[in-house]
Amino acid sequence: MPIYPPKPAPFHCAICGKARPGRWQSPQHQDRQPMCWGCEQEFGTGAYGDTNPDRRTIKQISALICALEIDAHRILIGEGPLYG
């Protein structure tokens, strides 16, 4: 019988703002706070489906930076922010 880690606590994604329920998925697709897996993959740089916690943290940081760059550019050209 496999032993699974505890389910993560529910949270809201820092980029898209969607509520992420606390549910267990495979480690490659598991949401890690502060953002959902989809935003991490869409905005972050790095390998797809990486399970290494350090590389996933780096990918999350790069995703947050990318979202901030997009919002800063939109504010600079006179449009409203999308993610903040």
XYZ file of C-alpha atoms in Angstrom:
84
model
C 0.000 0.000 0.000
C 1.562 3.363 -1.011
C 1.993 6.109 1.549
C 0.923 9.506 0.270
C 1.949 12.871 1.714
C -0.781 14.892 3.438
C -3.081 16.971 1.266
C -1.981 20.589 0.865
C -3.993 23.345 2.496
C -6.390 25.285 0.220
C -5.142 28.666 -1.027
C -5.730 31.359 -3.666
C -3.261 31.590 -6.547
C -1.065 34.702 -6.377
C -1.251 35.238 -10.160
C -4.719 34.235 -11.381
C -6.493 34.615 -8.010
C -8.436 31.350 -8.345
C -9.185 29.316 -5.243
C -7.164 26.107 -5.213
C -8.737 23.312 -3.175
C -6.555 21.121 -1.027
C -6.400 17.883 -2.983
C -3.661 15.407 -3.596
C -2.351 14.917 -7.130
C 0.801 13.416 -8.546
C 3.944 15.305 -7.451
C 4.497 16.558 -11.009
C 1.124 18.341 -11.112
C 0.694 19.261 -7.454
C -0.156 22.882 -6.695
C 2.406 24.506 -4.411
C 1.616 27.720 -2.618
C 1.559 30.606 -3.535
C 0.487 29.744 -7.102
C -1.402 27.082 -9.010
C 0.374 24.586 -11.214
C -1.138 26.113 -14.368
C 0.291 29.585 -13.707
C 3.606 28.040 -12.730
C 3.777 26.247 -16.095
C 2.457 29.165 -18.164
C 4.653 31.939 -16.761
C 7.649 30.126 -15.276
C 10.830 29.102 -17.030
C 12.169 25.595 -16.596
C 11.406 21.970 -17.333
C 7.810 20.757 -17.627
C 6.618 18.515 -14.793
C 9.742 18.803 -12.648
C 9.367 17.274 -9.162
C 12.576 18.713 -7.673
C 11.411 21.177 -4.984
C 14.316 23.581 -5.512
C 13.757 23.840 -9.277
C 10.011 24.247 -8.738
C 10.692 27.132 -6.346
C 12.917 28.759 -8.962
C 10.185 28.250 -11.559
C 7.616 29.858 -9.239
C 9.869 32.855 -8.644
C 10.358 33.282 -12.396
C 6.578 33.028 -12.907
C 5.932 35.775 -10.345
C 8.580 37.959 -12.000
C 6.983 37.410 -15.416
C 3.512 38.345 -14.115
C 4.941 41.495 -12.503
C 6.698 42.426 -15.759
C 3.445 42.048 -17.690
C 1.542 44.209 -15.194
C 4.309 46.837 -15.123
C 4.309 47.059 -18.923
C 0.512 47.389 -19.035
C 0.613 50.181 -16.439
C 3.416 51.904 -18.369
C 1.334 51.997 -21.556
C -1.757 53.227 -19.693
C -3.740 50.007 -19.315
C -4.839 48.375 -16.089
C -2.989 45.466 -14.532
C -4.178 41.948 -15.316
C -2.780 39.988 -12.406
C -2.468 42.389 -9.512
